[in-house]
Amino acid sequence: MSETAIQAAAETPPASPMRGYWRSVFARLGRDPITLCFAVVVLAIVLAALAAPLIAPFDPYQQSIIGRLKPPGWRGHPLGTDELGRDLLSRLLYGGRISLLMGLAPVLIATLIGGTLGMIGGFAGRLANTAIMRTMDVFYAFPSVLLAVAISGAMGGGIGNGILSLSLVFTPAMCRIAETASAQVKHLDYIEAARASGASAARILRHHVLGNVLGPVLIYASSLVSVSILLASGLSFLGLGVQPPEPDWGLMLSTLRQSLYVDPLGCALPGIAIFTTSVCFNLLSDGVRRAMDVRA
Amino acid sequence: MDGGQDRGPPLLEVADLTVRFVGHEARVQALAGVSFSLRAGEVLCLLGESGSGKSVTLRALMQLLPPGRTEVAGQVRLAGQDVLALRGRALQAFRGGSVAMVFQEPMSALDPVYTIGQHLIEAIRQHRGGSRAAARARAIGLLELVKIPAAARRIDAYPHELSGGLRQRAMIALALSCTPRLLLADEPTTALDATVQIQVLILLRRLQQEFGMGTLFVTHDLAVAAEIADRVAVMYAGRIVEEGPVAAVLRAPAHPYTAALLASTVHDQAPDQDIPTIPGSPPDLGALPPGCSFAPRCALVRDACRIGPPPATHPAPGRMVRCLRSADVLATPLASLATGDYR
Amino acid sequence: MSATPMSTALADPRDRGGPAQPMLIARGLRRYFRLKGRGQAVRAVDDVSFTVFKGETLGVVGESGCGKSTLARLLLHLLVPQAGEMVFDGDLVGAARGIGIAALRQQVQMVFQDSAASLNPRMPVRDSIAFGPLAAGQSRAAARQTAEALLQQVGLRPDLFGPRYPHELSGGQKQRVNIARALALGPRMVILDEAVSALDKSVEAQVLNLLRDLKRRLNLTYLFISHDLNVVRYISERVLVMYLGQVVELGPATAVFAAPRHPYTRALLASRLSMDADRRTLEPPLQGDPPSPIDAPSGCRFRTRCPCAEAVCASRAPPLGHWEDRASHIAACHMATQGSGHTLAGAG
C-alpha cells in the first residue's frame, strides 16, 4: 500500500521550494511592479515629510505681505506662496508630517482595537459577541463627523485629542468588519479540527482566524487613511484639530479654498497631496493583500 | 433499451471538441479532441474522475465556459444545427429550449428568492408563451410528472423549503418544462442519499424514455452508469479512452483504465484484502505526456504507448477503445484484473 | 484500575483496562437544536447508546439528517451533549475523577468529510499537521519532525508536500494530510466523518487502503461514519444504523448485511446500485425523502416510510433490544421483538 502511495506522491509535479510565509509574500510582491511603484511613492511621501526640516527651502511660518499668492518660481519659491506669503513647498512638506500622523494614527489605533475586538466578538460565544457588538452599535448610531466634533469639542482642540476622537469614530466600523470575517471562519472544519486538537482559543485566533480577518480589515483601513486626513482637516477647520499656523494639508486646503480664482494651482496642491497619498495607500494595501493570499 | 446502434441520424454529433483554458501562466488542455454521437432516446454516460473533462464537455455544449479564458474548437451539431456558432437570442432559445441541464447541486442552481412555481412558470412562458394560468397548470403537471407529492401545494414552496430529493425533482421538472430534445445531466444524483438516489435514477430513466430525449449523463460512479446508461464513454485526461454499450464495457473492459477503475470501486470486496488501486495520480493537464495519457500509470505499458496518442480501434461492433493493448485487456478475466497481475 | 499486563507486543502504555475493556461507551447521548423563532427543536441525536471496542472499526450508517455528524461532534465534545455520558477506556468523560475533555481529545481525533474546508488555506500543510503538537506543548522542532514523519506515513513525501498549501494538492492528497493531522497527537481512536465520501472512486480505494494500513500499524480504533454501504461493509467489523437521530440497528457487519432486521436497513441495502446493467433496480425500495428531524413521527420514526407499518408502530416507539456483547445483533423494530403487538413480530 505505502509503495503505491509514495508513488502517488512522487509523480505529481514538484512544489515551489520550501520557504516561510512572509518570505513568499515578499517574493510575490517583488513580482508585482505596479504595487512596487505605489510602495515607492508612499515611501517617498513619508520620507519627504520626515525629512522636511532638511529639505524645505524656506521656513514654513515665515510670512510676507508683498509675496502673497505668488506663482511658482517667484523669488525662488518653487511652488509659489500661500495667502500669507508663506512658501507652499515648505508648508506642504511640513504639512505632510501632521497630515500623515492624523491620517495614519487614528486608523492604526482603530484597526488594533476594533480589529481585535471584532475578531474576538466573531469567534466568541453569544454573550461576548452581544456585549462587544452592542457597544459598538452605540457609537454607530451617531454620524461620524458629528461624533468626532462632539468628542473633540468635549475634550478640547489639539492634535492628540483629534487623533483620539477619530480613532473612536473608526473603531466600530472596523470592529464590524473583523467580526464578520471572524464569524465566517468560525464554523469551518479546520477551526473545529484545531479545537479538537486541544488548542486554546487564543492560539486558534492567532493561527487560523487572524489571517482571514486581516485581508478585509487591511482593505478597509487603507480606504480610511484619506477619510481620516480629511476629517482631521475638518476638525482643524472648526478649530478643534490642528491649530493655525501649524501646516496641515487639510487646513491648507480649507484656507487656500478662498483663493481658488486667484491661484488655482496653489489651491489644488494640498488636495493633490491628499489624493495621491490616499490612492497610493489604497492600491498598496490592495497589492499587499493579494500577495498575502496564498491561493493566488 | 440496448445500444441504439441503428436507425436514423444521430441527434447530437460532437466531433473533435477541444477546450483549452488560458490562464495567466499556464494553458490547460481540458479536452483534447472528444468525439461522440448520441441518438434520440439514448442515454450516454460520460464516465470519469475529477479532471477527466466530463463536466467541461457538458459546459462546452451549453456554451457555459467563460469566453475570454477558454478556447473552444471542434464541431457540435444538434439535429444538424451548429451549436458552437449560436449567439445571442438563438443561443438563449437553444439553452432551455432544445437543450436543458440538470446540475449536481439544485440548491445553487435554483434562485433562492423565487418559488419553484415562479421558476417553472417563467421558463414555460419564456419558451412557449401563453397565459400565466396555463403555465401554472402545466407547471403543476410537471411537478406531478416528477412525482413530487402534493404538487399543487409544493409549487409555491421556496427551494430551501424542500428536501434535497424534492429539489432535484423540481430541477428535473424545470429541465423538462420546454420538452428539450437533449438533456444534459451533471452528476444529478451524487449529492443525494442512497434511498433517494435510486428513486431519482429510476425516475430519470422513465422520463427519458417517455419523452424520447437524448440524454448525456455525467457521472464518476460506475454503478450509476450501470443503472441508467445505454452506452458509456470513459474519459481520462480530456479524451474518451473507451466507448461502448454499458453492459459490455462493464463486463469486459477493453481499456486498462476502465478495468482498473472497475477493480478499485468498492463493491463486495473481501474485507480482509486491500482494494486494488491505480498507482499514481491523474496527469497534470498543463503538461500531458506525448503518448497515451494513462501510460505513466498503466501496468501494461509498452514503449510504443509513449510515442503518440493511441488511435481508436473497434474491438467489437459498437465499441471503441484507444489502447494499443486492448486485445490483452479483453483477453484477461476481470477477476485477475482486480488483483493487478495481468502483465 | 491498574494497568493489566498484556501479552501482545503492541501493548500501549495508555491502555488501562486491557483489550477486553471497551475503548468507548456512549450511554443515552442526546443533543437537540432549538430553532430560532419557533418553539420546535431538531432532535439531532436522541438517546444514542453504543460501545466501541478496542481495535475494531464500528461503521455508522445513515442518510443526511440522521444525526451521524452531530454524534461525531458529541463524542469529541465539540458539541456538548445535553444528556448522557461517555466512558473512555474505563474513565468517565468530564467527571472529576475521570478523564478531562483535553485529555480525551489527545486520544480521540477526527477526520472531516470536506478535505478542503478542514485545512487552513493560508497554512502550509506541514504547519497544519504540526499545529496540534505545538498546541500540546511540543517544541517547534519536535512538532515539525512529527509532521514530516506523519506525511511520510500517509504516503506523501515530506520535502515535496510539507511546504505546499492546500490548494496545491488534489482531493486525495488533502485527505491524506487530514489523516496525518488527526494522527499528530498520537490518538488511540479516530472518528472518520464521511472521510472518503467526496473522493473519486479510485482515490477512495487508495485512502481506504491507507486507513486499514494505519490501523494495523498504529493499533487504532475507528468510528467510521459513512452513507456508502459498500464502503462500510468493506471496512467495518460492526455496524450501527441510524435513522432520524436514533439507532435502529446494531450488530456485526456480516450479520447486518446478510440478514438485516430493521426494514430501514433492508431498504438501504436494496437501494445500493448493482454495477450490473442487466440487473437494474426497477422499483425504488423506499418512496420519498427522509422526513425532517424537526417534527419526527410519533412512535417508530421510520413508520411513515415503512412498508410494514401497523397501528402499534404509531403508538409505541420500539425498543432497541438488549445488547450483550460484540456479537449481539439488535434492531429497534416491533417486528424484531416477540409479543410487541405487530402481526409480523418475530417473523422477520
Short mmCIF file of C-alpha atoms in Angstrom, two decimals, chain A residues 1-2 4-10 12-21 24 28 126 188-200 203-204 207-209 211-212 292-296, chain C residues 36 73 76-78 105 108-109 112-114 117-123 126 131-132 134-135 144 148 152 154-157 159-161 163-165 167-168 173 176 181 185 206 209-210 213 217:
data_model
loop_
_atom_site.label_atom_id
_atom_site.label_comp_id
_atom_site.label_asym_id
_atom_site.label_seq_id
_atom_site.Cartn_x
_atom_site.Cartn_y
_atom_site.Cartn_z
CA MET A 1 0.00 0.00 0.00
CA SER A 2 2.54 2.55 1.10
CA THR A 4 1.70 2.97 -4.29
CA ALA A 5 1.06 5.89 -2.02
CA ILE A 6 4.63 7.11 -2.19
CA GLN A 7 4.45 6.67 -5.92
CA ALA A 8 1.38 8.84 -5.95
CA ALA A 9 3.40 11.49 -4.25
CA ALA A 10 6.40 11.20 -6.46
CA THR A 12 2.95 14.91 -9.04
CA PRO A 13 4.93 17.94 -10.17
CA PRO A 14 7.36 19.32 -7.60
CA ALA A 15 6.18 22.18 -5.47
CA SER A 16 7.78 25.53 -5.01
CA PRO A 17 10.86 25.40 -2.80
CA MET A 18 10.36 25.49 0.93
CA ARG A 19 10.13 28.97 2.37
CA GLY A 20 8.45 30.92 5.11
CA TYR A 21 5.10 32.59 4.72
CA SER A 24 6.79 34.07 -0.03
CA ARG A 28 5.08 37.66 -4.70
CA ARG A 126 -23.10 34.74 22.02
CA LEU A 188 -15.22 25.86 9.20
CA ASP A 189 -13.91 22.37 9.66
CA TYR A 190 -10.32 23.42 10.17
CA ILE A 191 -11.29 25.51 13.15
CA GLU A 192 -13.17 22.53 14.56
CA ALA A 193 -10.16 20.35 13.87
CA ALA A 194 -7.95 22.85 15.71
CA ARG A 195 -10.34 22.81 18.65
CA ALA A 196 -10.33 19.03 18.57
CA SER A 197 -6.55 19.08 18.79
CA GLY A 198 -6.85 20.80 22.14
CA ALA A 199 -5.58 24.22 21.10
CA SER A 200 -6.58 27.22 23.20
CA ARG A 203 -3.91 30.03 19.71
CA ILE A 204 -6.69 29.31 17.23
CA HIS A 207 -3.04 30.94 13.77
CA HIS A 208 -6.30 30.32 11.98
CA VAL A 209 -8.61 33.32 12.36
CA GLY A 211 -5.17 35.51 8.56
CA ASN A 212 -8.76 35.54 7.40
CA MET A 292 -0.81 37.57 1.21
CA ASP A 293 -3.35 35.34 -0.48
CA VAL A 294 -1.53 32.07 -0.93
CA ARG A 295 -4.09 30.80 -3.40
CA ALA A 296 -3.34 33.46 -5.97
CA LYS C 36 -34.82 30.27 16.34
CA ARG C 73 -19.03 16.07 17.33
CA LEU C 76 -15.26 14.84 20.82
CA HIS C 77 -17.20 17.37 22.91
CA LEU C 78 -17.05 19.82 20.01
CA ARG C 105 -9.05 14.98 22.63
CA VAL C 108 -9.69 10.66 20.11
CA GLN C 109 -9.27 12.59 16.89
CA PHE C 112 -13.77 15.54 8.38
CA GLN C 113 -15.56 14.98 5.10
CA ASP C 114 -14.64 18.16 3.31
CA ALA C 117 -12.55 23.09 4.28
CA SER C 118 -10.77 21.20 7.02
CA LEU C 119 -7.38 22.65 6.15
CA ASN C 120 -6.45 26.26 6.73
CA PRO C 121 -5.93 27.63 3.20
CA ARG C 122 -3.30 30.06 4.45
CA MET C 123 -1.11 27.48 6.10
CA ARG C 126 3.12 20.77 7.32
CA PHE C 131 -0.45 22.73 14.92
CA GLY C 132 -1.82 20.14 17.35
CA LEU C 134 2.59 22.70 19.10
CA ALA C 135 -0.60 23.48 20.97
CA ARG C 144 7.86 19.74 12.72
CA GLU C 148 7.17 15.20 8.49
CA GLN C 152 5.73 10.01 5.20
CA VAL C 154 0.35 8.75 4.88
CA GLY C 155 2.35 8.40 1.69
CA LEU C 156 3.28 11.98 0.91
CA ARG C 157 6.95 12.88 0.55
CA ASP C 159 10.07 17.51 1.34
CA LEU C 160 7.70 17.79 -1.62
CA PHE C 161 4.38 18.17 0.13
CA PRO C 163 5.61 23.25 2.23
CA ARG C 164 2.60 23.17 -0.07
CA TYR C 165 -0.66 24.95 0.56
CA HIS C 167 -4.93 24.43 -2.93
CA GLU C 168 -1.81 22.90 -4.42
CA GLN C 173 -3.74 14.26 -1.07
CA ARG C 176 -4.14 12.20 3.45
CA ARG C 181 -3.20 15.85 11.17
CA LEU C 185 -1.36 13.78 18.70
CA GLN C 206 -6.27 4.33 -2.04
CA ASN C 209 -6.21 1.01 1.98
CA LEU C 210 -4.18 3.64 3.78
CA ASP C 213 -2.77 0.03 6.89
CA ARG C 217 0.44 -0.33 12.27
#
